[in-house]
Amino acid sequence: MLGTDFILDALAAEGLDHLFMVPGGLVDPFLPALGRQTALRPVVAAQEGGAAYMADGYARASGNFGAALVIGGPGLANTATALQAARADGSPVLLLSGEVATALEGRGMFQDASAQTFDDVDVVRTLTRYSTSVDNPRNLHDLVRRALLEMRAPPGAPVHLSVPQDAQNGPVAVRHARIDPSVLGRGALALPAAQASLALLRGADGPPPVKVAVLAGNGVEAGGGADALRRFAEAWDIPVATTLRAKGVFPEDHPLSLGVFGYAGTHHARIALADAPPDLLLVLGTGFGVRDTMQGALGVTAGRSVVVDTSPVTIGRHTDGLGVVADCRAYVEWLLDERAQYGAALESTRAARAQWLAAIRAQPRLQDPEHMRSDAQPIHPARIVADLRAALPRDGILFVDSGAHRAFAGHYWTAYEPGTYISATNLGPMGWAIPAAIGGACARPQRRVAVITGDGCMHMHGLEVATAARYGVPVVFVVVNNAALGNVWLRAHSEGMVPDALTSLPDLDWAGFARSVGALGVTVREPAALAGAFARALAATQPTVIDVKADKRCATPVADWVAASAAWSYHE
Ligand SMILES: Cc1ncc(C[n+]2csc(CCOP(=O)(O)OP(=O)(O)O)c2C)c(N)n1
Ligand SMILES: [Mg+2]
């Protein structure tokens, strides 16, 4: 078998059915190999950054990983932001890049980016968990396996293999054996620390805790723990907030839901978790970014909190109290099994806890909810989010981009199911959601997939709409078109003429653009037309771009976040 066939077989054996790519001389041997490979559907993106974003979206929507194939040198360099975004959010992405044959390195070959010139492996080393060159086809078997393990060990991470042409064309005598998921550390549970947490649930040195709450991060979703978390919360009427990254891991229309805590979060989550620290806070699988902790307003207090994560480093950096090194699902399932140890205590405080939650839920959950029904023109972004939510099926998957529209979506969207709200929350690269949604739709063809993006984001990666059209991937792209780099405009416009001009964009005809690349295109100027446009787009078998003429002057719904930022001191 050739090296190319070995690699593609390995991807198929690991359960992939798509490979996102941009071809070129350095990966030419992969083209006939893709012709021989029936399990993988190649998708050729407009740009390598788009291909890598598609792989990231595929990874997040499938729960498996995503793979992209590009040439070294310029192709690899185009993927830098995508690798960074995957790294920041713990998304497992395998980047394969082609390279000149090892014997020709440094001899002036066209596009040589080997260790003798630009050194691709080094270029992306800090953006990945593992980056190496396969200098001998006989190493391919071991290095592919190593890369897949590094990528999937929790939390997931991007990895990179540079494959010189001698490895692509070289003979490989063995096949890849699928990695047994049991070696990936999912299910791990440090028992002594877990047992110590039972004492806190019972109320170690005093009365049993009344105000018990959970903050659930992406670790719950990545480990497949959403169902266990729901059963645990329901068993003792424990309210649950999520980070923005994990929005939807606990159904946001559930009576125990507090919604998102942190950036673009709800008043309910702020009141329960930050205004006064709860008696016991379980923090499950979050990376503790400032946006997840509301600028440190989250009280992770020794004796009143349990932090659960697969990484001892994450735990140790964020609490001097009790930490449990564990997969979140394993921990919560174990808690359910151990209910005899603390059940009576939580039962005795159930009624008081319900009162606490009822008092919180009696207060407004959202900031300025009337904007969701605004009839203003240009259209208020909150109205766009609300009407799209009403149109998209409950299990539809929303991808959200970077800009003011991220805050509107985070705040006004209701996510009903785990894995249905996907966004590059920790890096925020503009345009990410457009290709990521295409990858997501490839991974979940039975689901409807929509995107909320901005016109500035369309400038960066909008051309991937043409890729969706070419492959018939029916994503609904909703462009909140405010003719501005809106988030920046909101900060800058009061400073005078120059900042205003630097943050304004021409009001482009994104519907016309969509039609020119083979997608459907609709322009919406009136709020009343939103519902019909969304319904038509969701009924289509082709991708649709809905260009919604929106108002850039609307303030983002982040009042709680701004207040927390003002209160935050670096020196505390
Ligand atoms: C790649 C990249 N460059 C720059 C930024 C900084 N930035 C954040 S939001 C934003 C404006 C986004 O504009 P648009 O897509 O129109 O969304 P809006 O804010 O108008 O909703 C900019 C420039 C970024 N996040 N990512
Ligand atoms: Mg804009």
Coordinates of C-alpha atoms and ligand atoms in Angstrom, one line a residue:
M1 CA 0.0 0.0 0.0
L2 CA 1.2 3.6 -0.7
G3 CA 1.6 6.1 2.1
T4 CA -1.4 8.1 0.7
D5 CA -3.6 5.1 0.8
F6 CA -2.5 4.2 4.3
I7 CA -3.4 7.7 5.6
L8 CA -6.8 7.8 3.9
D9 CA -7.6 4.2 5.1
A10 CA -6.6 5.3 8.6
L11 CA -9.0 8.2 8.5
A12 CA -11.8 6.0 7.2
A13 CA -11.1 3.4 9.9
E14 CA -11.4 6.1 12.5
G15 CA -15.0 6.8 11.3
L16 CA -14.4 9.9 9.1
D17 CA -16.6 10.2 6.0
H18 CA -15.3 13.7 4.8
L19 CA -11.9 15.2 4.1
F20 CA -11.6 18.9 3.6
M21 CA -8.9 20.1 1.3
V22 CA -7.3 22.4 -1.2
P23 CA -5.1 20.5 -3.7
G24 CA -1.7 21.4 -5.1
G25 CA 1.6 20.0 -6.3
L26 CA 2.8 19.0 -2.9
V27 CA -0.1 16.7 -2.3
D28 CA -0.7 15.5 -5.9
P29 CA -0.2 11.8 -5.0
F30 CA -3.3 12.1 -2.8
L31 CA -5.6 12.8 -5.8
P32 CA -5.5 9.3 -7.3
A33 CA -5.6 7.9 -3.8
L34 CA -8.8 9.8 -3.1
G35 CA -10.1 8.3 -6.3
R36 CA -9.4 4.8 -4.9
Q37 CA -10.9 5.6 -1.5
T38 CA -14.7 5.2 -1.3
A39 CA -15.3 5.9 2.3
L40 CA -14.1 9.5 2.3
R41 CA -15.9 12.3 0.4
P42 CA -13.4 15.0 -0.4
V43 CA -14.6 18.6 -0.2
V44 CA -12.4 21.2 -1.9
A45 CA -12.7 24.5 -0.1
A46 CA -12.0 28.0 -1.5
Q47 CA -9.1 28.5 0.8
E48 CA -7.1 26.3 3.2
G49 CA -8.3 28.4 6.2
G50 CA -11.8 27.4 5.1
A51 CA -10.9 23.8 4.7
A52 CA -9.4 23.7 8.3
Y53 CA -12.5 25.5 9.7
M54 CA -14.7 22.9 8.0
A55 CA -12.7 20.2 9.7
D56 CA -13.2 22.0 13.0
G57 CA -16.9 22.3 12.4
Y58 CA -17.1 18.7 11.4
A59 CA -15.3 17.7 14.6
R60 CA -17.6 19.7 16.8
A61 CA -20.8 18.5 15.2
S62 CA -19.8 14.9 14.9
G63 CA -18.1 14.4 18.3
N64 CA -15.3 12.6 16.4
F65 CA -12.5 14.6 14.8
G66 CA -12.0 16.5 11.5
A67 CA -9.2 16.3 9.0
A68 CA -7.9 18.7 6.4
L69 CA -5.4 18.2 3.6
V70 CA -3.3 21.1 2.2
I71 CA 0.0 21.8 0.5
G72 CA 2.9 22.9 2.7
G73 CA 4.1 26.5 2.6
P74 CA 1.3 28.8 1.5
G75 CA -1.4 26.3 2.1
L76 CA -0.3 25.4 5.5
A77 CA 0.2 29.1 6.5
N78 CA -3.4 29.8 5.5
T79 CA -4.5 27.3 8.2
A80 CA -2.8 29.1 11.1
T81 CA -5.9 30.9 12.5
A82 CA -8.0 27.7 12.2
L83 CA -5.4 25.7 14.2
Q84 CA -5.4 28.5 16.8
A85 CA -9.2 28.4 17.1
A86 CA -9.3 24.7 17.4
R87 CA -6.5 24.8 20.0
A88 CA -8.3 27.5 22.0
D89 CA -11.5 25.5 22.1
G90 CA -10.1 22.0 22.5
S91 CA -11.3 20.8 19.1
P92 CA -9.6 17.8 17.6
V93 CA -8.4 18.6 14.1
L94 CA -5.8 16.7 12.1
L95 CA -3.9 18.8 9.6
L96 CA -2.0 16.9 6.8
S97 CA 0.3 19.0 4.7
G98 CA 2.4 17.9 1.7
E99 CA 6.1 18.5 1.4
V100 CA 8.9 18.1 -1.1
A101 CA 10.7 14.8 -1.0
T102 CA 13.2 14.7 1.8
A103 CA 16.2 14.3 -0.6
L104 CA 15.3 17.6 -2.2
E105 CA 14.9 19.7 0.9
G106 CA 16.7 23.0 0.8
R107 CA 17.7 22.7 -2.8
G108 CA 15.5 25.5 -4.1
M109 CA 12.5 23.4 -4.9
F110 CA 9.3 25.3 -5.7
Q111 CA 7.3 25.7 -2.5
D112 CA 9.8 23.9 -0.3
A113 CA 8.7 24.6 3.3
S114 CA 10.8 21.8 4.8
A115 CA 13.0 22.2 7.9
Q116 CA 15.7 23.7 5.5
T117 CA 13.5 26.7 4.6
F118 CA 10.3 27.9 6.3
D119 CA 10.0 24.8 8.4
D120 CA 6.2 24.1 8.3
V121 CA 6.5 21.8 11.3
D122 CA 7.9 24.7 13.4
V123 CA 5.5 27.3 12.0
V124 CA 2.5 25.5 13.5
R125 CA 4.2 23.9 16.5
T126 CA 2.8 26.4 19.0
L127 CA -0.6 26.2 17.5
T128 CA -0.9 22.5 17.8
R129 CA -0.3 19.9 20.5
Y130 CA 1.9 17.8 18.1
S131 CA 3.5 18.8 14.9
T132 CA 6.1 16.6 13.1
S133 CA 7.3 15.5 9.7
V134 CA 7.1 11.9 8.4
D135 CA 10.6 11.6 7.1
N136 CA 10.4 7.9 6.3
P137 CA 7.4 6.0 5.1
R138 CA 8.3 3.3 7.6
N139 CA 7.5 5.8 10.4
L140 CA 4.1 6.6 8.9
H141 CA 2.2 3.9 10.9
D142 CA 3.6 5.0 14.2
L143 CA 3.4 8.8 13.6
V144 CA -0.2 8.7 12.4
R145 CA -1.1 6.7 15.5
R146 CA 0.8 9.1 17.7
A147 CA -0.9 12.1 16.1
L148 CA -4.3 10.7 16.5
L149 CA -3.7 9.9 20.1
E150 CA -2.3 13.4 20.9
M151 CA -5.3 14.9 19.1
R152 CA -7.9 13.0 20.9
A153 CA -6.6 12.8 24.4
P154 CA -8.9 15.1 26.4
P155 CA -9.3 18.0 25.9
G156 CA -9.0 17.6 22.1
A157 CA -6.4 19.6 20.2
P158 CA -5.2 20.2 16.6
V159 CA -2.2 18.2 15.4
H160 CA -0.1 18.4 12.3
L161 CA 1.7 15.9 10.1
S162 CA 3.9 17.1 7.3
V163 CA 4.1 14.3 4.7
P164 CA 7.0 14.6 2.3
Q165 CA 6.4 13.1 -1.1
D166 CA 8.6 10.1 -0.5
A167 CA 6.3 9.2 2.4
Q168 CA 3.3 9.8 0.3
N169 CA 4.6 7.5 -2.4
G170 CA 6.5 5.1 -0.3
P171 CA 5.4 1.6 0.5
V172 CA 3.7 0.9 3.8
A173 CA 3.5 -2.7 4.8
V174 CA 1.0 -2.4 7.7
R175 CA -2.6 -1.1 8.1
H176 CA -3.9 1.3 10.7
A177 CA -5.8 -0.4 13.5
R178 CA -8.7 1.8 14.9
I179 CA -7.8 3.3 18.2
D180 CA -10.0 1.9 21.0
P181 CA -11.7 4.9 22.6
S182 CA -11.1 3.4 26.0
V183 CA -7.4 4.4 25.8
L184 CA -8.4 8.1 25.4
G185 CA -9.0 8.7 29.1
R186 CA -12.7 9.2 28.9
G187 CA -14.3 7.6 31.9
A188 CA -11.3 8.3 34.1
L189 CA -12.1 9.2 37.7
A190 CA -9.7 10.0 40.6
L191 CA -11.6 8.2 43.3
P192 CA -10.2 9.7 46.6
A193 CA -11.0 13.3 45.5
A194 CA -14.4 12.2 44.2
Q195 CA -15.1 10.7 47.6
A196 CA -14.1 13.9 49.3
S197 CA -16.7 15.8 47.3
L198 CA -19.4 13.6 48.8
A199 CA -18.7 15.2 52.2
L200 CA -19.4 18.7 50.7
L201 CA -22.7 17.4 49.2
R202 CA -23.6 16.2 52.7
G203 CA -22.5 19.5 54.3
A204 CA -19.2 18.5 55.8
D205 CA -18.9 20.8 58.8
G206 CA -22.4 22.2 59.1
P207 CA -25.9 21.9 57.8
P208 CA -26.4 20.4 54.4
P209 CA -26.1 22.9 51.5
V210 CA -29.2 24.6 50.2
K211 CA -28.0 26.7 47.4
V212 CA -26.3 24.0 45.2
A213 CA -25.6 24.9 41.6
V214 CA -23.7 23.6 38.6
L215 CA -21.6 25.5 36.1
A216 CA -21.2 23.1 33.1
G217 CA -18.5 23.7 30.5
N218 CA -17.5 22.0 27.3
G219 CA -16.0 19.1 29.2
V220 CA -19.5 17.8 29.9
E221 CA -20.4 17.8 26.3
A222 CA -17.1 16.4 25.0
G223 CA -17.3 13.5 27.4
G224 CA -21.0 12.8 26.4
G225 CA -22.1 13.7 30.0
A226 CA -25.1 15.9 29.2
D227 CA -27.7 13.2 29.9
A228 CA -26.1 12.2 33.3
L229 CA -25.9 15.9 34.3
R230 CA -29.6 16.3 33.5
R231 CA -30.5 13.2 35.6
F232 CA -28.3 14.5 38.5
A233 CA -29.9 18.0 38.4
E234 CA -33.4 16.6 38.3
A235 CA -32.8 14.1 41.1
W236 CA -32.1 16.9 43.6
D237 CA -33.6 20.0 41.8
I238 CA -30.2 21.6 41.3
P239 CA -30.1 24.6 38.9
V240 CA -27.5 24.4 36.1
A241 CA -25.7 27.2 34.3
T242 CA -23.4 26.7 31.3
T243 CA -20.5 28.5 29.8
L244 CA -21.2 30.2 26.4
R245 CA -18.9 27.5 24.8
A246 CA -21.2 24.8 26.2
K247 CA -24.5 26.6 25.6
G248 CA -27.2 23.9 25.3
V249 CA -25.4 21.2 27.2
F250 CA -28.3 21.6 29.6
P251 CA -31.6 22.4 27.9
E252 CA -32.2 26.1 28.2
D253 CA -36.0 25.7 28.4
H254 CA -35.7 23.3 31.4
P255 CA -37.1 24.6 34.7
L256 CA -33.7 24.1 36.3
S257 CA -31.8 26.0 33.6
L258 CA -30.0 29.3 34.6
G259 CA -28.8 29.8 31.0
V260 CA -25.3 31.0 30.2
F261 CA -23.0 32.4 32.8
G262 CA -20.4 35.0 31.7
Y263 CA -20.1 36.8 28.5
A264 CA -23.6 37.4 26.9
G265 CA -25.1 35.4 29.8
T266 CA -28.3 35.7 31.7
H267 CA -29.3 37.7 34.8
H268 CA -30.4 34.3 36.3
A269 CA -26.9 32.8 36.1
R270 CA -25.3 35.9 37.4
I271 CA -27.6 36.1 40.4
A272 CA -27.2 32.4 41.3
L273 CA -23.5 32.1 40.8
A274 CA -21.9 35.5 41.3
D275 CA -24.1 38.0 43.2
A276 CA -23.8 35.8 46.3
P277 CA -21.7 32.6 46.2
P278 CA -23.9 29.5 46.4
D279 CA -23.4 27.1 49.4
L280 CA -21.9 24.6 46.9
L281 CA -20.9 25.1 43.3
L282 CA -19.9 22.2 41.1
V283 CA -17.8 23.4 38.2
L284 CA -17.7 20.8 35.5
G285 CA -15.2 20.9 32.6
T286 CA -14.6 24.5 31.9
G287 CA -11.3 26.1 31.0
F288 CA -11.9 29.2 33.2
G289 CA -11.5 31.8 30.5
V290 CA -12.4 35.2 31.7
R291 CA -15.6 35.1 29.6
D292 CA -16.6 31.9 31.4
T293 CA -15.9 33.3 34.9
M294 CA -17.5 36.7 34.3
Q295 CA -14.1 38.3 34.8
G296 CA -13.4 36.3 37.9
A297 CA -16.8 37.1 39.5
L298 CA -17.4 33.4 39.8
G299 CA -16.6 32.4 43.3
V300 CA -14.6 29.2 43.4
T301 CA -14.2 29.1 47.1
A302 CA -12.4 26.4 49.1
G303 CA -15.0 24.4 51.0
R304 CA -17.8 25.6 48.8
S305 CA -16.9 24.3 45.4
V306 CA -15.8 21.2 43.6
V307 CA -13.9 21.6 40.3
V308 CA -14.0 18.6 38.0
D309 CA -11.8 18.5 34.9
T310 CA -9.5 16.0 33.1
S311 CA -6.6 18.4 33.5
P312 CA -5.0 18.8 37.0
V313 CA -3.3 21.9 35.7
T314 CA -6.7 23.6 34.9
I315 CA -8.0 22.6 38.4
G316 CA -4.9 23.6 40.2
R317 CA -4.7 27.0 38.6
H318 CA -8.2 27.9 39.4
T319 CA -9.0 26.6 42.9
D320 CA -7.1 26.0 46.1
G321 CA -10.1 24.0 47.2
L322 CA -11.3 20.6 46.1
G323 CA -10.5 19.4 42.6
V324 CA -11.4 16.1 41.1
V325 CA -9.4 14.9 38.1
A326 CA -12.0 13.1 36.1
D327 CA -14.0 12.9 33.0
C328 CA -17.2 14.9 33.8
R329 CA -19.5 12.2 32.6
A330 CA -17.7 9.6 34.7
Y331 CA -17.9 11.9 37.7
V332 CA -21.6 12.7 37.4
E333 CA -22.5 9.1 36.7
W334 CA -20.5 8.0 39.8
L335 CA -22.3 10.7 41.9
L336 CA -25.6 9.2 40.8
D337 CA -24.4 5.7 41.8
E338 CA -23.3 7.0 45.2
R339 CA -26.6 8.8 46.0
A340 CA -27.0 6.8 49.2
Q341 CA -24.0 8.8 50.6
Y342 CA -25.6 12.3 50.3
G343 CA -29.2 11.8 49.0
A344 CA -30.8 12.4 52.4
A345 CA -28.9 15.7 52.8
L346 CA -29.9 17.1 49.5
E347 CA -33.5 15.8 50.0
S348 CA -33.7 17.7 53.2
T349 CA -32.8 21.0 51.4
R350 CA -34.8 20.4 48.3
A351 CA -37.7 22.7 49.2
A352 CA -35.5 25.6 50.3
R353 CA -33.5 25.2 47.1
A354 CA -36.7 25.4 45.1
Q355 CA -37.6 28.6 46.9
W356 CA -34.1 30.1 46.1
L357 CA -34.5 29.2 42.4
A358 CA -38.1 30.5 42.2
A359 CA -37.0 33.8 43.6
I360 CA -34.2 34.0 41.0
R361 CA -36.5 33.0 38.2
A362 CA -39.1 35.5 39.3
Q363 CA -36.6 38.2 38.1
P364 CA -36.0 39.0 34.5
R365 CA -33.8 36.5 32.7
L366 CA -32.7 38.6 29.7
Q367 CA -31.6 42.1 29.2
D368 CA -34.1 44.2 27.1
P369 CA -36.2 41.2 25.9
E370 CA -38.6 43.5 24.1
H371 CA -35.9 43.9 21.4
M372 CA -36.7 40.3 20.4
R373 CA -40.1 41.6 19.1
S374 CA -38.8 44.9 17.7
D375 CA -40.4 46.1 14.5
A376 CA -37.7 48.7 13.9
Q377 CA -36.0 49.2 10.5
P378 CA -33.1 48.6 10.0
I379 CA -33.8 45.4 11.9
H380 CA -32.7 44.9 15.5
P381 CA -30.3 41.9 15.7
A382 CA -32.3 40.5 18.7
R383 CA -35.3 40.2 16.4
I384 CA -33.3 38.3 13.8
V385 CA -32.1 35.8 16.5
A386 CA -35.6 35.3 18.0
D387 CA -37.2 34.7 14.6
L388 CA -34.5 32.3 13.5
R389 CA -34.9 30.4 16.7
A390 CA -38.6 30.1 16.1
A391 CA -38.0 28.7 12.6
L392 CA -35.1 26.3 13.2
P393 CA -36.1 22.8 14.5
R394 CA -35.3 22.1 18.1
D395 CA -32.5 19.8 17.1
G396 CA -31.2 22.2 14.4
I397 CA -27.6 23.2 14.8
L398 CA -26.6 26.9 15.0
F399 CA -23.1 28.1 14.2
V400 CA -22.3 31.6 15.5
D401 CA -19.5 33.9 14.2
S402 CA -17.5 36.7 15.7
G403 CA -18.7 40.2 16.2
A404 CA -21.6 42.1 17.9
H405 CA -23.9 39.4 16.5
R406 CA -22.2 36.8 18.8
A407 CA -23.4 38.7 21.8
F408 CA -26.9 38.9 20.4
A409 CA -27.0 35.2 19.5
G410 CA -25.4 34.2 22.9
H411 CA -28.0 36.1 24.8
Y412 CA -31.2 35.8 22.9
W413 CA -30.9 32.2 21.4
T414 CA -32.4 29.3 23.3
A415 CA -30.5 26.1 22.8
Y416 CA -32.6 23.0 23.6
E417 CA -30.2 20.2 23.0
P418 CA -26.4 19.6 23.6
G419 CA -24.3 20.3 20.6
T420 CA -26.8 22.5 18.9
Y421 CA -25.0 25.9 19.6
I422 CA -21.5 25.9 18.2
S423 CA -19.1 28.8 18.2
A424 CA -15.3 29.5 18.4
T425 CA -15.8 31.3 21.7
N426 CA -12.3 31.4 23.0
L427 CA -10.5 32.9 20.0
G428 CA -13.3 34.5 18.0
P429 CA -11.8 34.5 14.5
M430 CA -14.1 36.4 12.1
G431 CA -15.6 34.2 9.4
W432 CA -15.0 30.9 11.2
A433 CA -18.7 30.0 11.4
I434 CA -19.2 30.1 7.6
P435 CA -17.0 27.1 6.7
A436 CA -17.4 25.5 10.1
A437 CA -21.1 25.2 9.5
I438 CA -20.4 23.5 6.1
G439 CA -18.2 21.0 7.9
G440 CA -21.0 20.6 10.6
A441 CA -23.6 20.0 8.0
C442 CA -21.4 17.3 6.3
A443 CA -21.1 15.6 9.7
R444 CA -24.8 15.8 10.5
P445 CA -26.7 15.6 7.2
Q446 CA -30.0 14.7 9.0
R447 CA -30.0 18.0 10.9
R448 CA -30.8 21.5 9.7
V449 CA -27.8 23.8 10.1
A450 CA -27.9 27.6 10.3
V451 CA -25.3 30.3 10.7
I452 CA -25.5 33.7 12.3
T453 CA -22.7 35.7 10.8
G454 CA -21.8 39.3 10.1
D455 CA -21.0 41.3 7.0
G456 CA -17.4 41.7 8.1
C457 CA -17.2 38.0 8.6
M458 CA -18.6 37.5 5.1
H459 CA -15.7 39.6 3.8
M460 CA -13.3 37.2 5.3
H461 CA -14.7 33.7 4.5
G462 CA -18.0 34.3 2.7
L463 CA -16.6 32.7 -0.5
E464 CA -17.0 29.3 1.1
V465 CA -20.8 29.8 0.4
A466 CA -19.7 28.8 -3.1
T467 CA -18.2 25.6 -1.7
A468 CA -21.5 24.8 0.0
A469 CA -23.4 25.5 -3.3
R470 CA -21.0 23.3 -5.3
Y471 CA -21.5 20.3 -3.0
G472 CA -25.2 20.9 -2.3
V473 CA -24.7 21.4 1.4
P474 CA -28.0 23.1 2.5
V475 CA -26.7 25.5 5.2
V476 CA -28.8 28.6 6.0
F477 CA -26.4 31.6 6.2
V478 CA -28.0 34.5 8.0
V479 CA -25.9 37.7 7.5
V480 CA -26.6 40.3 10.2
N481 CA -25.7 43.0 7.7
N482 CA -25.2 46.3 9.5
A483 CA -22.7 47.7 7.0
A484 CA -20.1 47.8 9.7
L485 CA -17.5 46.0 11.8
G486 CA -20.3 46.5 14.3
N487 CA -18.5 45.4 17.5
V488 CA -15.7 47.8 16.8
W489 CA -18.0 50.5 15.6
L490 CA -19.9 50.4 18.9
R491 CA -16.7 51.1 20.8
A492 CA -15.3 53.6 18.3
H493 CA -18.0 55.8 16.8
S494 CA -18.3 58.2 19.6
E495 CA -14.6 59.1 19.1
G496 CA -15.3 61.1 15.9
M497 CA -15.2 60.9 12.1
V498 CA -12.1 58.8 11.6
P499 CA -13.0 55.9 13.8
D500 CA -16.5 55.9 12.3
A501 CA -15.1 55.6 8.8
L502 CA -12.6 52.9 9.8
T503 CA -15.3 50.7 11.1
S504 CA -18.0 51.2 8.4
L505 CA -18.4 48.8 5.5
P506 CA -20.3 49.2 2.2
D507 CA -23.7 47.7 2.3
L508 CA -23.0 44.9 -0.1
D509 CA -25.7 42.8 -1.8
W510 CA -25.0 39.5 -0.1
A511 CA -28.1 37.9 -1.6
G512 CA -26.9 38.8 -5.1
F513 CA -23.4 37.4 -4.2
A514 CA -25.1 34.2 -3.1
R515 CA -26.9 33.8 -6.4
S516 CA -23.7 34.5 -8.4
V517 CA -22.0 31.5 -6.7
G518 CA -25.0 29.1 -7.2
A519 CA -26.7 29.5 -3.8
L520 CA -30.1 31.0 -3.1
G521 CA -30.2 34.6 -2.0
V522 CA -32.8 36.6 -0.2
T523 CA -32.8 40.2 1.1
V524 CA -34.8 41.0 4.1
R525 CA -35.4 44.7 5.0
E526 CA -38.6 44.3 7.1
P527 CA -38.9 42.3 10.4
A528 CA -42.2 40.8 9.2
A529 CA -40.4 39.2 6.3
L530 CA -37.9 37.3 8.4
A531 CA -40.1 34.3 9.3
G532 CA -41.0 33.6 5.6
A533 CA -37.4 33.9 4.5
F534 CA -36.2 31.5 7.2
A535 CA -39.0 29.0 6.3
R536 CA -38.1 29.1 2.6
A537 CA -34.4 28.6 3.3
L538 CA -35.1 25.7 5.6
A539 CA -37.2 24.0 3.0
A540 CA -34.5 24.3 0.3
T541 CA -32.1 21.6 -0.6
Q542 CA -29.5 24.3 -1.6
P543 CA -27.6 26.7 0.7
T544 CA -29.3 30.0 1.2
V545 CA -27.8 33.4 2.1
I546 CA -30.3 35.7 3.9
D547 CA -29.0 39.2 3.8
V548 CA -30.8 41.0 6.7
K549 CA -30.4 44.7 6.7
A550 CA -29.7 45.3 10.4
D551 CA -29.0 48.3 12.7
K552 CA -25.4 48.8 13.8
R553 CA -26.4 51.2 16.6
C554 CA -28.0 48.5 18.8
A555 CA -26.0 48.1 22.0
T556 CA -25.0 44.5 22.7
P557 CA -26.7 42.7 25.6
V558 CA -23.7 42.4 27.8
A559 CA -24.5 44.8 30.7
D560 CA -23.7 42.2 33.4
W561 CA -20.4 41.5 31.7
V562 CA -19.5 45.2 31.4
A563 CA -20.3 45.7 35.1
A564 CA -18.2 42.7 36.1
S565 CA -15.3 44.0 33.9
A566 CA -15.5 47.4 35.7
A567 CA -15.4 45.7 39.1
W568 CA -12.4 43.4 38.1
S569 CA -8.9 44.2 39.3
Y570 CA -5.9 42.5 38.0
H571 CA -4.2 42.8 41.3
E572 CA -6.8 41.1 43.4
Ligands
LIG1 C1 -9.7 37.5 12.2 C2 -10.2 38.6 13.1 N1 -9.9 39.9 12.8 C3 -10.3 40.9 13.6 C4 -11.1 40.6 14.6 C5 -11.6 41.8 15.5 N2 -13.1 42.0 15.4 C6 -13.9 41.4 16.3 S1 -15.5 41.6 15.9 C7 -15.1 42.5 14.5 C8 -16.2 43.1 13.6 C9 -17.1 42.0 13.0 O1 -17.8 42.6 12.0 P1 -19.1 41.8 11.5 O2 -18.7 40.5 11.0 O3 -19.8 42.7 10.5 O4 -20.0 41.6 12.8 P2 -20.8 42.7 13.6 O5 -19.9 43.1 14.7 O6 -21.1 43.9 12.7 O7 -22.0 42.0 14.1 C10 -13.7 42.7 14.4 C11 -13.0 43.4 13.3 C12 -11.5 39.3 14.9 N3 -12.3 38.9 15.9 N4 -11.0 38.3 14.1
MG2 MG -21.3 43.9 10.6

